[in-house]
Short mmCIF file of C-alpha atoms and ligand atoms in Angstrom, two decimals:
data_model
loop_
_atom_site.label_atom_id
_atom_site.label_comp_id
_atom_site.label_asym_id
_atom_site.label_seq_id
_atom_site.Cartn_x
_atom_site.Cartn_y
_atom_site.Cartn_z
CA MET A 20 -43.71 -77.15 -49.19
CA ALA A 21 -43.32 -74.01 -47.11
CA ILE A 22 -39.78 -72.71 -46.92
CA GLY A 23 -37.79 -72.84 -43.71
CA MET A 24 -40.25 -75.01 -41.78
CA ASN A 25 -37.72 -77.60 -40.69
CA ILE A 26 -36.88 -77.69 -36.99
CA ALA A 27 -33.60 -75.80 -36.58
CA LYS A 28 -33.23 -75.62 -32.82
CA ALA A 29 -34.82 -76.86 -29.62
CA ASP A 30 -34.07 -75.96 -26.01
CA VAL A 31 -35.39 -77.02 -22.62
CA PHE A 32 -35.63 -74.59 -19.71
CA VAL A 33 -36.05 -75.67 -16.09
CA HIS A 34 -36.77 -72.71 -13.85
CA SER A 35 -38.94 -71.76 -10.94
CA PRO A 36 -41.02 -68.62 -11.56
CA GLY A 37 -43.62 -69.08 -8.83
CA ARG A 38 -43.05 -72.86 -8.95
CA ASN A 39 -40.95 -75.28 -10.99
CA PHE A 40 -41.71 -75.59 -14.70
CA VAL A 41 -40.08 -77.40 -17.60
CA THR A 42 -40.49 -75.46 -20.83
CA LEU A 43 -39.63 -76.52 -24.37
CA LYS A 44 -38.86 -74.04 -27.13
CA ILE A 45 -38.67 -75.15 -30.77
CA VAL A 46 -37.45 -72.80 -33.50
CA THR A 47 -37.86 -73.39 -37.24
CA GLU A 48 -35.27 -72.44 -39.86
CA SER A 49 -37.51 -69.49 -40.77
CA GLY A 50 -37.48 -68.33 -37.14
CA LEU A 51 -40.97 -69.34 -36.02
CA VAL A 52 -41.01 -70.19 -32.31
CA GLY A 53 -43.25 -72.78 -30.63
CA TYR A 54 -43.55 -73.52 -26.92
CA GLY A 55 -44.43 -76.69 -25.03
CA ASP A 56 -45.05 -77.46 -21.36
CA ALA A 57 -43.03 -80.48 -20.15
CA THR A 58 -43.70 -80.16 -16.42
CA VAL A 59 -44.28 -83.27 -14.30
CA ASN A 60 -44.72 -82.13 -10.72
CA GLY A 61 -41.84 -83.33 -8.53
CA ARG A 62 -40.13 -85.21 -11.40
CA GLU A 63 -39.14 -82.23 -13.54
CA LEU A 64 -35.55 -83.18 -14.35
CA SER A 65 -36.56 -86.59 -15.74
CA VAL A 66 -38.66 -85.02 -18.50
CA ALA A 67 -35.97 -82.43 -19.18
CA SER A 68 -33.44 -85.24 -19.68
CA TYR A 69 -35.85 -87.31 -21.79
CA LEU A 70 -36.20 -84.32 -24.10
CA ARG A 71 -32.60 -83.09 -24.11
CA ASP A 72 -30.89 -86.45 -24.24
CA HIS A 73 -33.26 -88.50 -26.39
CA LEU A 74 -35.96 -86.64 -28.31
CA LEU A 75 -34.53 -83.27 -29.33
CA PRO A 76 -31.48 -84.73 -31.10
CA ILE A 77 -33.76 -86.83 -33.34
CA ILE A 78 -36.28 -84.12 -34.23
CA ILE A 79 -33.77 -81.52 -35.45
CA GLY A 80 -34.15 -81.21 -39.22
CA ARG A 81 -37.67 -82.70 -39.32
CA ASP A 82 -40.46 -80.76 -41.02
CA ALA A 83 -42.27 -78.93 -38.20
CA GLN A 84 -45.49 -79.06 -40.22
CA ASN A 85 -45.85 -82.85 -40.03
CA ILE A 86 -47.26 -83.08 -36.52
CA GLU A 87 -49.03 -86.43 -36.79
CA ASP A 88 -45.98 -88.07 -38.34
CA THR A 89 -43.70 -86.65 -35.64
CA TRP A 90 -46.07 -87.89 -32.95
CA GLN A 91 -46.11 -91.40 -34.41
CA TYR A 92 -42.33 -91.29 -34.89
CA LEU A 93 -41.78 -90.49 -31.21
CA TYR A 94 -44.51 -92.79 -29.83
CA ARG A 95 -44.88 -95.74 -32.19
CA GLY A 96 -41.29 -95.51 -33.32
CA SER A 97 -40.02 -96.02 -29.80
CA TYR A 98 -39.84 -99.47 -28.25
CA TRP A 99 -40.82 -97.98 -24.86
CA ARG A 100 -44.28 -96.45 -24.98
CA ARG A 101 -46.55 -94.65 -22.52
CA GLY A 102 -45.75 -93.57 -18.98
CA PRO A 103 -45.94 -90.03 -17.59
CA ILE A 104 -42.39 -88.96 -18.46
CA THR A 105 -42.47 -90.24 -22.05
CA MET A 106 -45.94 -88.90 -22.76
CA THR A 107 -45.19 -85.48 -21.26
CA ALA A 108 -42.03 -85.17 -23.34
CA ILE A 109 -43.95 -86.08 -26.51
CA ALA A 110 -46.73 -83.71 -25.46
CA ALA A 111 -44.32 -80.79 -25.17
CA ILE A 112 -43.03 -81.32 -28.71
CA ASP A 113 -46.57 -81.76 -30.03
CA MET A 114 -47.75 -78.54 -28.36
CA ALA A 115 -44.79 -76.57 -29.70
CA LEU A 116 -45.43 -77.85 -33.24
CA TRP A 117 -49.14 -76.90 -33.05
CA ASP A 118 -48.07 -73.47 -31.75
CA ILE A 119 -45.78 -73.11 -34.79
CA LYS A 120 -48.44 -74.33 -37.22
CA ALA A 121 -50.97 -71.82 -35.91
CA LYS A 122 -48.41 -69.02 -36.01
CA ALA A 123 -47.52 -69.94 -39.59
CA ALA A 124 -51.24 -69.78 -40.45
CA ASN A 125 -51.57 -66.57 -38.39
CA VAL A 126 -54.60 -67.87 -36.46
CA PRO A 127 -55.28 -68.77 -32.83
CA LEU A 128 -54.77 -72.51 -32.49
CA TYR A 129 -58.45 -73.35 -31.92
CA GLN A 130 -59.11 -72.25 -35.51
CA LEU A 131 -56.96 -75.10 -36.78
CA LEU A 132 -58.76 -77.56 -34.52
CA GLY A 133 -62.17 -76.78 -36.02
CA GLY A 134 -62.92 -73.27 -34.74
CA ALA A 135 -64.86 -72.12 -31.69
CA SER A 136 -67.71 -74.33 -30.48
CA ARG A 137 -68.49 -71.99 -27.57
CA VAL A 138 -67.86 -68.44 -26.38
CA GLY A 139 -65.46 -69.59 -23.66
CA CYS A 140 -64.44 -72.53 -21.51
CA LEU A 141 -66.35 -73.00 -18.24
CA ALA A 142 -63.89 -73.20 -15.35
CA TYR A 143 -64.01 -74.20 -11.72
CA GLY A 144 -61.96 -72.84 -8.84
CA HIS A 145 -60.73 -74.36 -5.58
CA ALA A 146 -62.44 -73.48 -2.32
CA SER A 147 -61.28 -74.99 0.94
CA GLY A 148 -61.23 -74.35 4.65
CA SER A 149 -60.62 -75.63 8.15
CA ASP A 150 -64.22 -75.18 9.23
CA PHE A 151 -67.58 -74.36 7.65
CA LYS A 152 -67.10 -70.62 8.00
CA GLU A 153 -63.74 -70.70 6.21
CA ILE A 154 -65.19 -72.91 3.49
CA PHE A 155 -68.14 -70.54 2.97
CA ASP A 156 -65.77 -67.54 2.86
CA SER A 157 -63.58 -69.31 0.34
CA ILE A 158 -66.57 -70.18 -1.87
CA ARG A 159 -67.75 -66.55 -1.73
CA TYR A 160 -64.26 -65.33 -2.58
CA HIS A 161 -64.27 -67.50 -5.71
CA GLN A 162 -67.79 -66.44 -6.67
CA GLU A 163 -66.69 -62.81 -6.38
CA LYS A 164 -63.78 -63.58 -8.72
CA GLY A 165 -66.34 -64.82 -11.24
CA TYR A 166 -66.29 -68.59 -10.79
CA ARG A 167 -69.57 -70.33 -11.57
CA ALA A 168 -68.45 -73.79 -10.44
CA ILE A 169 -66.43 -74.60 -7.34
CA ARG A 170 -64.44 -77.52 -6.00
CA VAL A 171 -64.78 -77.88 -2.24
CA GLN A 172 -62.07 -79.52 -0.10
CA ALA A 173 -62.30 -79.52 3.69
CA ALA A 174 -60.15 -80.20 6.70
CA VAL A 175 -61.13 -83.31 8.64
CA PRO A 176 -61.55 -82.52 12.36
CA SER A 177 -59.20 -85.26 13.68
CA LEU A 178 -56.41 -84.67 11.13
CA ASN A 179 -53.56 -82.12 11.37
CA SER A 180 -53.28 -81.81 7.61
CA VAL A 181 -55.34 -82.67 4.54
CA TYR A 182 -53.97 -82.38 1.00
CA GLY A 183 -55.59 -79.52 -0.88
CA VAL A 184 -56.51 -77.64 2.29
CA PRO A 185 -53.71 -75.20 3.15
CA GLY A 186 -53.38 -73.44 6.44
CA ILE A 187 -55.09 -76.00 8.68
CA GLY A 188 -54.51 -75.12 12.31
CA LYS A 189 -53.51 -71.54 11.57
CA SER A 190 -57.02 -70.21 11.07
CA SER A 191 -57.33 -68.87 14.63
CA LYS A 192 -54.32 -66.64 13.92
CA GLY A 193 -56.03 -65.43 10.78
CA LYS A 194 -53.02 -66.26 8.62
CA SER A 195 -54.46 -68.85 6.31
CA ALA A 196 -57.12 -66.91 4.44
CA GLY A 197 -54.81 -65.07 2.02
CA LYS A 198 -52.61 -68.08 1.42
CA ARG A 199 -55.51 -70.40 0.82
CA HIS A 200 -56.39 -68.78 -2.49
CA ASP A 201 -52.87 -68.97 -3.87
CA TYR A 202 -52.01 -72.52 -2.96
CA GLU A 203 -49.02 -74.43 -4.29
CA PRO A 204 -49.08 -78.00 -3.00
CA ALA A 205 -45.49 -78.92 -3.96
CA GLN A 206 -43.18 -77.67 -1.24
CA ARG A 207 -39.65 -76.64 -2.19
CA SER A 208 -37.54 -78.92 -0.01
CA SER A 209 -35.07 -81.79 -0.34
CA LYS A 210 -37.64 -84.33 0.87
CA PRO A 211 -41.44 -84.56 0.64
CA VAL A 212 -43.51 -83.24 3.51
CA GLU A 213 -45.53 -85.99 5.22
CA GLU A 214 -49.24 -85.63 5.81
CA GLU A 215 -51.57 -87.85 7.82
CA TRP A 216 -54.70 -89.63 6.71
CA ASP A 217 -57.75 -91.41 8.15
CA THR A 218 -60.29 -92.63 5.59
CA ARG A 219 -63.04 -93.31 8.13
CA ALA A 220 -62.87 -89.80 9.54
CA TYR A 221 -62.89 -88.39 6.00
CA LEU A 222 -65.89 -90.45 4.87
CA ASN A 223 -67.86 -89.47 7.96
CA HIS A 224 -67.07 -85.78 7.59
CA MET A 225 -67.58 -85.09 3.86
CA PRO A 226 -71.39 -85.46 3.75
CA LYS A 227 -71.62 -82.95 6.61
CA VAL A 228 -69.50 -80.48 4.65
CA PHE A 229 -71.63 -80.74 1.52
CA GLU A 230 -74.86 -80.59 3.50
CA ALA A 231 -73.66 -77.33 5.09
CA VAL A 232 -72.54 -75.91 1.75
CA ARG A 233 -75.84 -76.73 0.05
CA ASN A 234 -77.77 -75.22 2.97
CA GLU A 235 -75.71 -72.03 2.70
CA PHE A 236 -75.52 -71.66 -1.09
CA GLY A 237 -78.68 -73.38 -2.34
CA PRO A 238 -79.19 -76.04 -5.00
CA GLU A 239 -77.88 -74.24 -8.12
CA LEU A 240 -74.12 -73.81 -7.60
CA PRO A 241 -72.16 -76.61 -9.33
CA LEU A 242 -69.94 -78.26 -6.69
CA LEU A 243 -67.04 -80.63 -7.25
CA HIS A 244 -64.87 -82.72 -4.95
CA ASP A 245 -61.51 -84.50 -5.33
CA ALA A 246 -60.70 -87.65 -3.32
CA HIS A 247 -57.08 -87.79 -4.60
CA HIS A 248 -57.08 -91.56 -5.20
CA ARG A 249 -57.33 -92.44 -1.50
CA LEU A 250 -60.26 -94.84 -1.34
CA THR A 251 -60.88 -98.55 -1.80
CA PRO A 252 -63.62 -99.47 -4.30
CA ILE A 253 -66.30 -99.96 -1.65
CA GLU A 254 -65.29 -96.77 0.19
CA ALA A 255 -65.53 -94.90 -3.10
CA ALA A 256 -68.99 -96.35 -3.69
CA ARG A 257 -70.02 -95.24 -0.20
CA LEU A 258 -68.75 -91.69 -0.75
CA GLY A 259 -70.58 -91.38 -4.06
CA LYS A 260 -73.78 -92.64 -2.46
CA SER A 261 -73.51 -90.48 0.65
CA LEU A 262 -73.00 -87.33 -1.46
CA GLU A 263 -75.91 -88.00 -3.83
CA PRO A 264 -78.32 -85.74 -1.88
CA TYR A 265 -75.97 -82.79 -2.52
CA ASP A 266 -75.97 -83.16 -6.30
CA LEU A 267 -72.26 -82.94 -7.10
CA PHE A 268 -71.10 -81.92 -10.58
CA TRP A 269 -68.48 -84.64 -10.14
CA LEU A 270 -66.49 -86.73 -7.75
CA GLU A 271 -62.86 -86.96 -8.83
CA ASP A 272 -60.06 -89.53 -8.56
CA LEU A 273 -61.73 -91.88 -6.11
CA THR A 274 -59.35 -94.85 -6.16
CA PRO A 275 -55.68 -95.46 -7.04
CA ALA A 276 -55.27 -95.01 -10.77
CA GLU A 277 -53.70 -98.30 -11.77
CA ASN A 278 -56.77 -100.49 -11.42
CA THR A 279 -59.57 -99.13 -13.54
CA ASP A 280 -61.64 -102.31 -13.15
CA VAL A 281 -62.93 -100.95 -9.83
CA PHE A 282 -65.13 -98.41 -11.58
CA ARG A 283 -67.55 -101.23 -12.40
CA LEU A 284 -68.25 -101.68 -8.71
CA ILE A 285 -68.41 -97.94 -7.99
CA ARG A 286 -70.77 -97.32 -10.90
CA GLN A 287 -73.25 -99.93 -9.67
CA HIS A 288 -73.66 -98.06 -6.41
CA THR A 289 -73.92 -94.40 -7.22
CA THR A 290 -75.30 -91.87 -9.71
CA THR A 291 -72.80 -89.21 -8.62
CA PRO A 292 -70.89 -88.31 -11.83
CA ILE A 293 -67.30 -89.52 -11.90
CA ALA A 294 -64.16 -87.79 -13.18
CA VAL A 295 -60.80 -89.50 -13.52
CA GLY A 296 -57.54 -89.35 -15.43
CA GLU A 297 -55.21 -86.58 -14.28
CA VAL A 298 -52.48 -89.21 -13.83
CA PHE A 299 -53.47 -91.23 -16.91
CA ASN A 300 -51.32 -90.67 -19.95
CA SER A 301 -52.71 -92.82 -22.76
CA ILE A 302 -55.94 -93.48 -24.62
CA PHE A 303 -55.54 -97.09 -23.48
CA ASP A 304 -55.98 -96.01 -19.84
CA TYR A 305 -59.49 -94.84 -20.79
CA LYS A 306 -60.52 -97.58 -23.21
CA ALA A 307 -62.53 -99.84 -20.90
CA LEU A 308 -63.87 -96.90 -18.89
CA PHE A 309 -65.36 -95.39 -22.04
CA GLU A 310 -66.63 -98.56 -23.63
CA GLU A 311 -68.34 -99.72 -20.45
CA GLN A 312 -69.64 -96.21 -19.77
CA LEU A 313 -68.04 -96.14 -16.31
CA ILE A 314 -67.02 -92.46 -16.06
CA ASP A 315 -68.39 -89.06 -17.02
CA TYR A 316 -65.38 -86.71 -17.33
CA VAL A 317 -61.83 -87.04 -18.71
CA ARG A 318 -59.25 -85.31 -16.51
CA SER A 319 -56.20 -85.50 -18.76
CA PRO A 320 -54.56 -82.21 -19.68
CA VAL A 321 -52.71 -81.80 -22.97
CA SER A 322 -49.33 -81.84 -21.22
CA HIS A 323 -49.66 -85.25 -19.55
CA ALA A 324 -51.54 -87.17 -22.24
CA GLY A 325 -49.20 -86.95 -25.22
CA GLY A 326 -50.20 -83.52 -26.51
CA ILE A 327 -53.00 -82.00 -28.54
CA THR A 328 -52.75 -84.73 -31.18
CA ALA A 329 -53.31 -87.48 -28.60
CA LEU A 330 -55.84 -85.75 -26.34
CA ARG A 331 -57.99 -84.80 -29.32
CA LYS A 332 -58.32 -88.50 -30.10
CA ILE A 333 -59.16 -89.30 -26.48
CA PHE A 334 -61.90 -86.63 -26.46
CA ASP A 335 -63.34 -87.80 -29.78
CA TYR A 336 -63.41 -91.36 -28.48
CA ALA A 337 -65.11 -90.15 -25.26
CA ALA A 338 -67.72 -88.27 -27.29
CA ILE A 339 -69.15 -91.50 -28.66
CA TYR A 340 -70.14 -92.39 -25.10
CA GLN A 341 -71.40 -88.89 -24.12
CA ILE A 342 -68.35 -88.48 -21.87
CA LYS A 343 -66.99 -84.95 -21.62
CA SER A 344 -63.69 -83.18 -21.01
CA GLY A 345 -62.84 -82.05 -17.48
CA VAL A 346 -59.24 -81.01 -17.91
CA HIS A 347 -56.73 -80.85 -15.06
CA GLY A 348 -55.61 -77.26 -14.54
CA PRO A 349 -53.51 -76.99 -11.38
CA THR A 350 -50.57 -74.62 -11.03
CA ASP A 351 -48.17 -77.38 -12.08
CA VAL A 352 -49.63 -77.28 -15.58
CA SER A 353 -47.79 -74.20 -16.92
CA PRO A 354 -49.62 -71.42 -18.77
CA ILE A 355 -48.39 -73.08 -21.99
CA GLY A 356 -50.03 -76.40 -21.10
CA HIS A 357 -53.10 -74.60 -19.84
CA ALA A 358 -53.42 -72.58 -23.06
CA ALA A 359 -53.08 -75.75 -25.15
CA SER A 360 -55.90 -77.41 -23.20
CA LEU A 361 -58.05 -74.29 -23.62
CA HIS A 362 -57.61 -74.14 -27.41
CA LEU A 363 -58.62 -77.78 -27.62
CA GLY A 364 -61.49 -77.11 -25.22
CA MET A 365 -62.78 -74.27 -27.41
CA ALA A 366 -62.91 -76.54 -30.43
CA ILE A 367 -64.28 -79.90 -29.30
CA HIS A 368 -68.01 -80.48 -29.03
CA ASN A 369 -67.92 -82.58 -25.84
CA TYR A 370 -66.32 -79.91 -23.65
CA GLY A 371 -67.29 -80.16 -19.99
CA ILE A 372 -65.29 -77.97 -17.64
CA SER A 373 -61.68 -77.00 -16.85
CA GLU A 374 -59.93 -76.67 -13.54
CA TYR A 375 -58.46 -73.19 -13.21
CA MET A 376 -56.35 -72.61 -10.10
CA GLN A 377 -54.71 -69.44 -11.43
CA HIS A 378 -50.95 -68.95 -11.46
CA ASN A 379 -49.25 -66.30 -9.35
CA SER A 380 -47.75 -63.11 -10.76
CA GLU A 381 -44.18 -64.52 -11.00
CA THR A 382 -45.48 -67.25 -13.28
CA ASN A 383 -47.66 -64.91 -15.33
CA ASP A 384 -44.82 -62.38 -15.77
CA VAL A 385 -42.66 -65.06 -17.38
CA PHE A 386 -45.30 -66.69 -19.61
CA GLU A 387 -47.56 -63.68 -20.29
CA PRO A 388 -50.60 -65.83 -21.11
CA GLU A 389 -53.25 -64.19 -23.27
CA TYR A 390 -56.13 -66.21 -21.93
CA THR A 391 -58.68 -64.21 -20.01
CA PHE A 392 -61.17 -65.19 -17.32
CA LYS A 393 -64.56 -63.50 -17.25
CA ASP A 394 -67.95 -64.50 -15.84
CA GLY A 395 -66.69 -67.99 -15.09
CA LEU A 396 -65.41 -68.66 -18.62
CA ILE A 397 -61.81 -68.68 -19.86
CA HIS A 398 -61.06 -67.62 -23.42
CA PRO A 399 -57.67 -68.55 -24.90
CA GLY A 400 -57.29 -65.27 -26.79
CA THR A 401 -57.16 -64.48 -30.50
CA SER A 402 -53.49 -63.91 -31.28
CA ALA A 403 -51.69 -66.42 -33.49
CA GLY A 404 -50.65 -69.72 -31.93
CA LEU A 405 -51.15 -70.73 -28.32
CA GLY A 406 -51.11 -67.12 -27.08
CA VAL A 407 -48.32 -67.70 -24.55
CA SER A 408 -44.70 -66.57 -24.55
CA TYR A 409 -41.65 -67.31 -22.41
CA ASN A 410 -39.37 -64.58 -21.06
CA GLU A 411 -36.11 -66.52 -20.90
CA LYS A 412 -34.14 -63.84 -19.11
CA LEU A 413 -36.71 -63.32 -16.41
CA ALA A 414 -37.26 -67.09 -16.05
CA ALA A 415 -33.51 -67.63 -15.55
CA SER A 416 -33.63 -65.38 -12.50
CA PHE A 417 -35.82 -67.98 -10.74
CA GLU A 418 -33.53 -70.89 -10.01
CA TYR A 419 -34.94 -74.42 -10.05
CA LYS A 420 -35.14 -75.99 -6.60
CA PRO A 421 -36.37 -79.53 -5.98
CA ALA A 422 -39.97 -79.57 -4.77
CA TYR A 423 -42.17 -82.49 -3.91
CA LEU A 424 -45.80 -83.27 -3.43
CA PRO A 425 -46.46 -84.58 0.08
CA VAL A 426 -46.37 -88.25 1.04
CA ASN A 427 -49.42 -89.53 2.84
CA ARG A 428 -49.34 -91.81 5.91
CA LEU A 429 -52.15 -93.36 7.92
CA LYS A 430 -52.62 -91.50 11.18
CA ILE A 431 -53.21 -94.69 13.14
CA ASP A 432 -49.88 -96.43 12.43
CA GLY A 433 -47.84 -94.51 9.86
CA THR A 434 -48.45 -96.85 6.91
CA VAL A 435 -47.81 -95.11 3.60
CA HIS A 436 -51.19 -94.52 1.98
CA ASP A 437 -52.34 -94.10 -1.59
CA TRP A 438 -52.42 -90.97 -3.66
O1 EZ4 B 11 -52.76 -83.08 -6.94
O2 EZ4 B 11 -51.65 -81.02 -9.63
O3 EZ4 B 11 -57.28 -81.70 -9.21
N1 EZ4 B 11 -56.22 -81.29 -8.91
C1 EZ4 B 11 -55.28 -81.99 -8.28
C2 EZ4 B 11 -53.94 -81.35 -8.12
C3 EZ4 B 11 -52.86 -82.41 -8.17
C4 EZ4 B 11 -51.52 -81.80 -8.50
C5 EZ4 B 11 -50.50 -82.89 -8.71
O4 EZ4 B 11 -49.37 -82.41 -9.34
O5 EZ4 B 11 -55.55 -83.09 -7.88
O6 EZ4 B 11 -53.85 -80.60 -6.97
CO1 CO B 12 -57.37 -83.90 -8.82
#
């Protein structure tokens, strides 16, 4: 047994460099440091408490090398399993222990997961706009940055706001363009912002957007779209069908996440590939979807699905059904969580694509991620471990402030609508 590999110390940091993040630091007796991302957007303090009050006291003194056993101890050993807070807390510990194991072995983490299966991880960026011109400009901007696959979100003419499309209504003043490429959807405020929604208007408008984009950019560019869980099963089927002529790479999060049975209906109606799972947190959420071959891409990131140990199993299970990874990579996954997903993405065979929104400079100054983005591919870097650090002093200068994702109401009568 290696000397000094027991967990000596663990701390949780909740700060706001660029946006709110929850960061776990584990230190072994020998002084090796591992980091984990424990951020759940808009519910940060719950995960911090779950870690500080319940998990960290029981992992002190454990052998940091026994990652699988620690995972089972925290998951199977607890009466209360699953759920986003629990699984994110376990994920943070798992990530930190893999970081330590790779540092102890002096290799980048993907080497421990089987080595590189590719030269880099294909990523997609977020284009959006209030009108076709803004959308085209935003796509071009991302292409110039190197992206080879692009998610397109669009304002809907009759709506004052649409999630994922910043700056609606300000375009005539020319103020939205810069902001649009550095978008943080969780607003720092004591209550959530409220946005309005109209499914009919959305369903009528989206095919026009993708028709215009295909006409402008041709058939080759991989295009993605996210419906943010807002549709009923039959509406989802209609959207998939109406977008078939535009050959989407995927259609994401069509219906509310709880009821996965609806994918049977959707699948019968459309050949548009389907991605789901950014709010899933367990292999059991995917079980029927895999076995019945109802989806094409797994959205879970390492940080929300129980860690590298758990997501690796989900990906291996998906591989049997030719289903690929399509990891969630918004700004609320910290550079630590993003790096963990990238190391796993480098190693697995059934890699698909990663979302890569890019953090702002405040975030990057604190975490100093080593991953690099070139020609549309992200590489996690070759230094030992996850290749991410955490500048505690600098982080502490960015005080945590509550921030919430918006709440969505129907335009016609104010009914709260699905995410
Ligand atoms: O709404 O990360 O695909 N990306 C997304 C994100 C999510 C936020 C939620 O925290 O859907 O913008
Ligand atoms: Co999404």
